[in-house]
Short mmCIF file of C-alpha atoms in Angstrom, two decimals:
data_model
loop_
_atom_site.label_atom_id
_atom_site.label_comp_id
_atom_site.label_asym_id
_atom_site.label_seq_id
_atom_site.Cartn_x
_atom_site.Cartn_y
_atom_site.Cartn_z
CA MET D 1 23.12 35.23 88.41
CA ALA D 2 20.44 35.51 85.71
CA TRP D 3 18.77 32.17 85.10
CA SER D 4 16.10 31.83 82.42
CA VAL D 5 12.80 30.00 82.40
CA GLU D 6 14.20 27.69 79.70
CA ALA D 7 17.22 26.84 81.87
CA VAL D 8 14.95 25.84 84.76
CA GLU D 9 12.63 23.79 82.58
CA SER D 10 15.60 21.94 81.04
CA LEU D 11 16.22 20.41 84.48
CA ALA D 12 12.79 18.73 84.60
CA PRO D 13 12.71 14.93 84.28
CA ASP D 14 9.72 15.05 81.89
CA ALA D 15 7.13 17.33 80.32
CA ALA D 16 4.56 16.54 83.01
CA SER D 17 6.93 17.89 85.66
CA VAL D 18 7.34 21.11 83.68
CA ARG D 19 3.57 21.63 83.58
CA ALA D 20 3.22 20.81 87.28
CA GLY D 21 6.06 23.19 88.17
CA GLN D 22 4.51 25.98 86.12
CA LYS D 23 1.29 25.67 88.16
CA LEU D 24 3.31 26.24 91.35
CA ALA D 25 5.22 29.25 90.00
CA SER D 26 2.98 31.77 91.78
CA PRO D 27 3.14 33.19 95.32
CA GLY D 28 -0.16 31.57 96.40
CA PRO D 29 1.06 28.18 97.71
CA TRP D 30 4.38 29.49 99.05
CA SER D 31 5.44 30.86 102.42
CA GLY D 32 8.82 31.62 103.97
CA ALA D 33 10.45 31.74 100.53
CA GLY D 34 13.80 33.42 100.06
CA HIS D 35 17.13 33.32 98.30
CA ASP D 36 20.74 34.41 98.61
CA GLU D 37 23.67 34.16 96.21
CA ARG D 38 23.75 30.36 96.50
CA LEU D 39 20.44 29.03 97.83
CA VAL D 40 16.72 29.25 97.07
CA TRP D 41 14.19 27.91 99.57
CA GLY D 42 10.52 27.96 100.43
CA LEU D 43 7.57 26.15 102.05
CA CYS D 44 4.91 24.91 99.65
CA GLN D 45 1.47 23.99 100.97
CA GLY D 46 0.30 20.71 99.54
CA SER D 47 -2.64 18.46 100.37
CA GLY D 48 -1.25 17.59 103.81
CA LYS D 49 -1.19 19.54 107.04
CA GLN D 50 2.53 20.35 106.92
CA PRO D 51 3.96 22.28 103.98
CA TYR D 52 6.76 20.74 101.92
CA GLN D 53 10.26 22.08 102.46
CA ALA D 54 11.81 22.79 99.06
CA GLN D 55 15.40 23.96 98.71
CA VAL D 56 17.88 24.33 95.87
CA ASP D 57 21.63 24.83 95.94
CA LEU D 58 22.34 26.77 92.76
CA GLN D 59 25.95 25.55 92.73
CA GLY D 60 25.40 22.20 91.11
CA PRO D 61 22.45 22.60 91.07
CA VAL D 62 21.31 20.28 93.89
CA PHE D 63 17.70 19.79 94.98
CA LYS D 64 15.97 18.65 98.16
CA CYS D 65 12.27 18.48 98.98
CA SER D 66 10.35 16.77 101.79
CA CYS D 67 7.59 15.63 99.41
CA PRO D 68 7.25 11.90 98.58
CA SER D 69 7.73 12.37 94.82
CA ARG D 70 10.18 10.01 93.12
CA LYS D 71 10.85 12.52 90.35
CA PHE D 72 14.03 14.53 90.56
CA PRO D 73 13.80 17.47 90.72
CA CYS D 74 10.20 17.42 91.89
CA LYS D 75 7.49 19.88 90.85
CA HIS D 76 7.96 21.89 94.07
CA CYS D 77 11.65 22.60 93.36
CA LEU D 78 10.83 23.44 89.74
CA GLY D 79 7.98 25.73 90.79
CA LEU D 80 10.21 27.43 93.36
CA LEU D 81 12.91 28.08 90.76
CA LEU D 82 10.39 29.39 88.23
CA LEU D 83 8.99 31.71 90.89
CA TRP D 84 12.55 32.87 91.68
CA VAL D 85 13.38 33.46 88.00
CA GLY D 86 10.25 35.58 87.72
CA GLY D 87 11.34 37.77 90.62
CA GLY D 88 8.82 36.37 93.10
CA VAL D 89 11.33 35.21 95.76
CA PRO D 90 12.82 37.91 98.01
CA VAL D 91 16.40 38.06 99.26
CA GLY D 92 16.78 36.68 102.77
CA GLU D 93 18.77 34.66 105.28
CA PRO D 94 18.47 30.87 105.04
CA PRO D 95 16.43 29.33 107.87
CA ASP D 96 17.90 26.63 110.11
CA TRP D 97 16.51 23.72 108.07
CA VAL D 98 18.21 25.02 104.95
CA ARG D 99 21.55 25.62 106.69
CA GLU D 100 21.42 22.14 108.23
CA TRP D 101 20.84 20.59 104.82
CA LEU D 102 23.79 22.46 103.33
CA ALA D 103 26.05 21.45 106.25
CA GLU D 104 25.04 17.78 105.87
CA ARG D 105 25.82 17.89 102.16
CA GLU D 106 29.29 19.31 102.81
CA GLN D 107 29.94 16.63 105.44
CA ARG D 108 28.93 13.89 102.97
CA VAL D 109 31.35 15.30 100.40
CA GLU D 110 34.15 15.24 102.98
CA ARG D 111 33.35 11.65 103.99
CA ALA D 112 33.32 10.57 100.34
CA ALA D 113 36.71 12.20 99.83
CA ARG D 114 38.14 10.34 102.83
CA ARG D 115 36.75 7.03 101.54
CA ALA D 116 38.33 7.70 98.15
CA GLU D 117 41.69 8.21 99.84
CA ALA D 118 41.44 4.89 101.71
CA THR D 119 43.81 2.32 100.20
CA PRO D 120 42.26 -1.11 99.41
CA ASP D 121 44.17 -4.34 99.84
CA PRO D 122 46.65 -4.10 96.93
CA GLU D 123 47.36 -7.84 96.83
CA ALA D 124 43.69 -8.82 96.55
CA ALA D 125 43.09 -6.11 93.95
CA ALA D 126 46.03 -7.34 91.89
CA LYS D 127 44.70 -10.92 91.95
CA ARG D 128 41.25 -9.81 90.80
CA ALA D 129 42.76 -7.72 88.04
CA ALA D 130 44.92 -10.62 86.83
CA VAL D 131 41.95 -12.99 86.71
CA ARG D 132 39.94 -10.52 84.69
CA GLU D 133 42.82 -9.86 82.28
CA GLU D 134 42.94 -13.60 81.55
CA ARG D 135 39.19 -13.85 81.01
CA VAL D 136 39.11 -10.84 78.70
CA ALA D 137 42.10 -12.12 76.72
CA ALA D 138 40.32 -15.45 76.23
CA GLY D 139 37.14 -13.63 75.20
CA ILE D 140 39.01 -11.55 72.62
CA GLU D 141 40.64 -14.64 71.17
CA ASP D 142 37.19 -16.28 71.00
CA LEU D 143 35.88 -13.18 69.18
CA ARG D 144 38.78 -13.30 66.73
CA LEU D 145 37.96 -16.92 65.82
CA TRP D 146 34.23 -16.15 65.58
CA LEU D 147 34.89 -13.29 63.16
CA GLY D 148 37.08 -15.56 61.06
CA ASP D 149 34.31 -18.16 60.89
CA LEU D 150 31.85 -15.47 59.76
CA ALA D 151 34.18 -14.34 57.01
CA ARG D 152 34.75 -17.87 55.75
CA GLY D 153 31.02 -18.64 55.79
CA GLY D 154 30.19 -15.52 53.78
CA LEU D 155 27.79 -12.69 54.43
CA ALA D 156 24.84 -14.50 52.87
CA ALA D 157 25.14 -17.21 55.52
CA ALA D 158 25.42 -14.56 58.25
CA GLN D 159 22.23 -12.90 57.03
CA SER D 160 20.26 -16.12 57.50
CA GLN D 161 21.29 -16.51 61.16
CA PRO D 162 18.57 -15.98 63.80
CA TYR D 163 18.84 -13.30 66.47
CA ALA D 164 19.86 -15.95 69.04
CA PHE D 165 23.05 -16.53 67.05
CA TRP D 166 24.25 -12.96 67.62
CA ASP D 167 22.86 -12.57 71.12
CA GLY D 168 24.33 -15.90 72.20
CA PHE D 169 27.85 -14.88 71.27
CA ALA D 170 27.34 -11.48 72.91
CA ALA D 171 26.42 -13.35 76.10
CA ARG D 172 29.70 -15.27 75.88
CA LEU D 173 31.58 -11.97 75.78
CA VAL D 174 29.69 -10.77 78.84
CA ASP D 175 30.75 -13.96 80.64
CA ALA D 176 34.33 -13.15 79.59
CA GLN D 177 33.92 -9.76 81.37
CA ALA D 178 34.09 -7.86 78.09
CA PRO D 179 30.65 -6.14 78.04
CA GLY D 180 31.84 -3.40 75.70
CA LEU D 181 32.53 -5.95 72.98
CA ALA D 182 29.12 -7.53 73.60
CA ARG D 183 27.48 -4.14 72.96
CA ARG D 184 29.15 -4.03 69.55
CA VAL D 185 28.13 -7.57 68.59
CA ARG D 186 24.39 -7.31 69.38
CA PRO D 187 23.60 -4.59 66.77
CA LEU D 188 24.98 -6.86 64.03
CA ALA D 189 21.70 -8.80 64.13
CA GLY D 190 19.79 -5.66 63.17
CA ILE D 191 22.12 -4.99 60.25
CA ALA D 192 21.76 -8.54 58.95
CA MET D 193 17.97 -8.67 59.31
CA ALA D 194 17.15 -5.16 58.08
CA GLN D 195 17.58 -6.26 54.44
CA ARG D 196 18.53 -2.77 53.32
CA PRO D 197 20.41 -2.45 50.03
CA ASN D 198 23.65 -1.38 51.74
CA TRP D 199 23.60 -3.98 54.50
CA PRO D 200 26.71 -5.86 53.23
CA GLU D 201 28.82 -2.68 53.39
CA ARG D 202 27.55 -1.86 56.87
CA MET D 203 28.16 -5.41 58.08
CA LEU D 204 31.70 -5.51 56.68
CA GLU D 205 32.48 -2.15 58.25
CA GLN D 206 31.33 -3.26 61.71
CA LEU D 207 33.05 -6.66 61.46
CA GLY D 208 36.25 -4.91 60.39
CA LEU D 209 36.07 -2.49 63.33
CA LEU D 210 35.54 -5.40 65.70
CA TYR D 211 38.60 -7.20 64.32
CA LEU D 212 40.59 -3.96 64.53
CA LEU D 213 39.56 -3.71 68.19
CA CYS D 214 40.90 -7.22 68.81
CA GLU D 215 44.22 -6.22 67.26
CA ALA D 216 44.35 -2.90 69.12
CA GLN D 217 43.86 -4.56 72.49
CA ALA D 218 47.43 -5.87 72.28
CA ARG D 219 49.06 -3.17 70.14
CA ALA D 220 47.57 0.22 71.07
CA GLU D 221 49.68 2.62 73.11
CA GLY D 222 49.15 5.86 75.01
CA PRO D 223 45.69 7.47 75.09
CA LEU D 224 44.37 5.08 72.45
CA ALA D 225 45.21 2.10 74.69
CA ALA D 226 43.07 3.62 77.44
CA GLU D 227 40.26 4.18 74.93
CA VAL D 228 40.46 0.58 73.70
CA ARG D 229 40.26 -0.79 77.25
CA SER D 230 37.19 1.35 77.83
CA MET D 231 35.53 0.02 74.67
CA VAL D 232 36.31 -3.56 75.68
CA GLY D 233 34.60 -3.03 79.01
CA TRP D 234 37.02 -1.75 81.64
CA THR D 235 35.81 1.24 83.64
CA THR D 236 37.89 4.01 85.16
CA PRO D 237 36.79 4.80 88.73
CA ARG D 238 35.25 8.22 89.17
CA GLU D 239 37.71 9.04 91.94
CA GLU D 240 40.64 8.26 89.66
CA VAL D 241 39.31 10.59 86.96
CA LEU D 242 38.75 13.42 89.44
CA ALA D 243 42.25 12.94 90.80
CA GLY D 244 43.76 13.38 87.33
CA PRO D 245 44.35 16.50 85.20
CA ARG D 246 41.60 19.08 84.94
CA GLU D 247 40.77 21.75 82.39
CA ARG D 248 39.31 25.07 83.38
CA ASP D 249 37.03 27.02 81.05
CA ARG D 250 33.59 28.55 80.83
CA TRP D 251 31.71 25.41 79.85
CA ALA D 252 28.50 26.16 77.95
CA VAL D 253 25.79 23.53 78.55
CA LEU D 254 24.26 23.22 75.08
CA ALA D 255 22.25 20.01 74.71
CA ARG D 256 20.91 16.98 76.54
CA GLU D 257 19.48 13.74 75.19
CA ILE D 258 18.27 10.53 76.85
CA ASP D 259 17.98 7.07 75.32
CA GLU D 260 17.79 3.41 76.34
CA GLN D 261 20.90 1.24 76.14
CA ASP D 262 21.31 -2.29 77.51
CA GLU D 263 18.46 -1.91 80.02
CA LEU D 264 19.86 1.42 81.17
CA ARG D 265 18.73 4.98 80.63
CA VAL D 266 21.67 6.97 79.29
CA GLN D 267 21.75 10.76 79.54
CA ARG D 268 24.23 12.66 77.37
CA THR D 269 24.93 16.29 78.18
CA TRP D 270 27.03 18.19 75.62
CA LEU D 271 29.28 21.04 76.74
CA TRP D 272 31.53 23.44 74.86
CA GLY D 273 34.47 25.44 76.20
CA LEU D 274 33.73 29.06 75.32
CA ASP D 275 37.37 30.11 75.72
CA GLY D 276 39.27 27.01 74.59
CA GLY D 277 36.79 25.59 72.07
CA ARG D 278 37.01 22.05 73.47
CA PRO D 279 33.87 19.87 73.43
CA ALA D 280 32.94 17.66 76.36
CA LEU D 281 30.39 14.95 77.07
CA VAL D 282 28.98 14.21 80.53
CA LEU D 283 27.28 10.81 80.82
CA ASP D 284 24.78 9.75 83.48
CA PHE D 285 23.16 6.33 83.85
CA ALA D 286 20.08 5.03 85.65
CA PRO D 287 18.01 1.83 85.51
CA PRO D 288 14.49 2.13 84.02
CA GLY D 289 12.18 3.98 86.39
CA ALA D 290 14.99 5.49 88.46
CA PRO D 291 15.67 9.25 88.29
CA LEU D 292 18.64 10.59 86.37
CA ASP D 293 20.84 13.34 87.70
CA PRO D 294 19.30 16.52 86.23
CA GLY D 295 22.79 17.87 85.66
CA LEU D 296 23.57 21.42 84.68
CA PRO D 297 20.81 23.65 83.26
CA LEU D 298 20.80 24.15 79.50
CA GLY D 299 21.74 27.55 78.19
CA MET D 300 24.00 28.27 81.15
CA ALA D 301 27.80 28.32 81.32
CA LEU D 302 29.75 26.79 84.22
CA ASP D 303 32.87 28.72 85.18
CA GLY D 304 34.82 25.78 86.53
CA GLU D 305 36.85 22.65 85.87
CA LEU D 306 36.18 19.40 84.04
CA ALA D 307 38.14 16.21 84.60
CA PHE D 308 38.44 14.19 81.38
CA TYR D 309 38.52 10.42 81.21
CA PRO D 310 41.74 8.98 79.76
CA GLY D 311 41.46 8.09 76.10
CA ALA D 312 41.57 9.38 72.56
CA PRO D 313 40.45 11.92 71.51
CA GLY D 314 39.30 12.79 75.04
CA LEU D 315 35.61 13.68 75.05
CA ARG D 316 33.93 12.18 78.12
CA ALA D 317 34.35 14.24 81.29
CA LEU D 318 33.16 14.78 84.84
CA VAL D 319 32.24 18.11 86.40
CA ALA D 320 34.97 18.61 89.01
CA GLY D 321 33.15 20.53 91.72
CA ASP D 322 30.66 23.35 91.85
CA GLY D 323 31.13 26.71 90.21
CA PRO D 324 29.20 29.87 89.33
CA LEU D 325 26.70 29.67 86.48
CA GLU D 326 25.88 32.44 84.03
CA PRO D 327 23.75 32.60 80.87
CA VAL D 328 25.48 31.92 77.55
CA ARG D 329 25.41 35.25 75.74
CA GLU D 330 28.11 34.79 73.12
CA PRO D 331 28.61 32.69 69.98
CA PHE D 332 30.15 29.24 70.38
CA GLY D 333 31.72 26.78 67.99
CA HIS D 334 33.94 26.73 64.91
CA ASP D 335 34.22 29.65 62.52
CA GLY D 336 33.13 27.60 59.53
CA ALA D 337 32.05 24.22 58.17
CA GLU D 338 35.56 23.30 57.02
CA ALA D 339 37.02 23.80 60.51
CA ALA D 340 34.19 21.77 62.05
CA LEU D 341 34.71 18.88 59.62
CA ALA D 342 38.48 19.00 60.15
CA ALA D 343 38.00 18.68 63.92
CA THR D 344 35.66 15.73 63.38
CA ALA D 345 38.12 14.07 61.01
CA ALA D 346 40.90 14.50 63.57
CA ALA D 347 38.71 12.79 66.18
CA VAL D 348 38.09 9.82 63.87
CA VAL D 349 41.81 9.59 63.06
CA ALA D 350 42.61 9.51 66.77
CA ASN D 351 39.91 6.89 67.39
CA PRO D 352 38.52 4.99 64.37
CA TRP D 353 35.68 3.61 66.54
CA THR D 354 34.22 7.08 67.08
CA ASP D 355 30.43 6.70 66.76
CA TYR D 356 29.49 10.34 67.27
CA TRP D 357 31.17 13.70 67.68
CA PRO D 358 29.80 17.16 68.49
CA ILE D 359 29.92 19.75 65.72
CA ALA D 360 29.33 23.38 66.61
CA LEU D 361 29.16 26.32 64.20
CA ALA D 362 29.45 29.83 65.57
CA ALA D 363 27.42 31.42 62.77
CA ALA D 364 25.15 29.42 60.47
CA VAL D 365 21.74 29.72 58.83
CA PRO D 366 19.52 26.59 58.88
CA ASP D 367 17.19 25.60 56.08
CA ALA D 368 13.55 24.94 56.77
CA PRO D 369 12.68 21.21 56.72
CA GLY D 370 12.60 19.85 53.21
CA ALA D 371 14.00 17.05 51.11
CA GLU D 372 17.63 17.65 52.11
CA PRO D 373 17.88 20.54 54.62
CA ARG D 374 21.33 21.95 55.31
CA LEU D 375 23.08 24.25 57.74
CA HIS D 376 24.84 27.05 55.84
CA ALA D 377 28.06 28.64 57.10
CA ALA D 378 30.24 31.22 55.36
CA ASP D 379 32.51 28.60 53.75
CA GLY D 380 30.12 25.72 53.08
CA SER D 381 27.20 23.77 54.47
CA LEU D 382 26.45 20.61 56.45
CA PRO D 383 23.46 18.26 56.13
CA LEU D 384 20.79 18.45 58.82
CA ASP D 385 19.03 15.38 60.19
CA GLY D 386 16.42 14.97 62.91
CA SER D 387 12.70 15.09 63.52
CA ARG D 388 10.69 17.65 61.56
CA ARG D 389 9.63 19.20 64.87
CA ARG D 390 13.23 19.89 65.84
CA LEU D 391 14.14 21.17 62.38
CA TRP D 392 11.15 23.51 62.28
CA ARG D 393 11.99 24.80 65.74
CA LEU D 394 15.58 25.48 64.71
CA ALA D 395 14.44 27.29 61.57
CA SER D 396 11.91 29.38 63.48
CA VAL D 397 14.43 30.38 66.16
CA ALA D 398 16.95 31.45 63.50
CA ALA D 399 14.30 33.20 61.37
CA GLY D 400 16.73 33.35 58.44
CA SER D 401 19.55 34.88 60.49
CA GLU D 402 22.86 33.46 61.66
CA VAL D 403 22.79 31.52 64.93
CA SER D 404 25.23 29.32 66.84
CA VAL D 405 24.26 25.67 66.48
CA LEU D 406 25.44 22.43 68.10
CA GLY D 407 24.70 19.13 66.38
CA VAL D 408 26.06 15.60 66.64
CA TRP D 409 27.88 13.93 63.75
CA ASN D 410 26.84 10.27 63.63
CA GLY D 411 28.98 8.96 60.82
#
């Protein structure tokens, strides 16, 4: 298994952890270090009397360290992996403390599986579900009337409303147990107050999509019905997703981004099936200050299965178990711009509320940052957007040659 320095550093929670891990990527502070096909371990001498026990299960990957750091993975695990990537960790047999940790992890997985199989009280669950269905139905009817009032009052009147007007109605939807609808109402205040020339078109589009969501709640069928319920605010239990159909492929881990959403940190990890060409999105959530799951290392491909959430067009997924990782050494993505745009159009047709969709081109040449930079494929080009730092980095990596590129269409 050939990991790269970039793959290890992509697991770090922040830039400071990368720098701290790099300082520990030398044999000096380490003793008893070793690795086998699955595990990497070592003792790192810190400021205390006892060295820290750092260990990494490469199938996952999963990290454990005895240090008090609240960052995950900590600098000791990052330094150990960087030392291993550089060839500084010899092959060996795991010591007892590493084997015990691995055995405990496997026991926890077994206990979680048994809990998932336990059957809750079906009668109580049915009552709770019925109560929520009634509340959500009332909330959707309330939203339908509110949208009608906005339309009758005119957009000029909507633009003069204070933020409390929009946030107050969003709070009513939260009380109706429809938090997904509330998340679509709150941004309307920003559209109304931005005073951009195209704000009426943007407002009408979002109001229309909200009304369409109200209609779809009662009319949608099949995968779209599951997608609509998710957008309204219902969640599908993780165990239920993992118990459903799975898709096996070599899933290339291509990008990761983190942003703030409703007082939560949201981590999006974009994957691409190297054999089947299917995109996938793995979401992780954490409250502010809490660590996010580092997930799979960037630039590596997981030979394993993903379980996809029900819905249309079927993008969000869970990693269904561990599997071997290998570097991505081959092109990924569509053969041309037309095929990429056609796949995006099909996603929007399947789900008109699609806010973003991954676009990957197997061979494209990026422009350097300028007035309107583009990504040039054999049959056309696509516009590039993003910070100048990212665009310059992309252009410098390509150096005028064709590269495989993943970007996100945002409408």
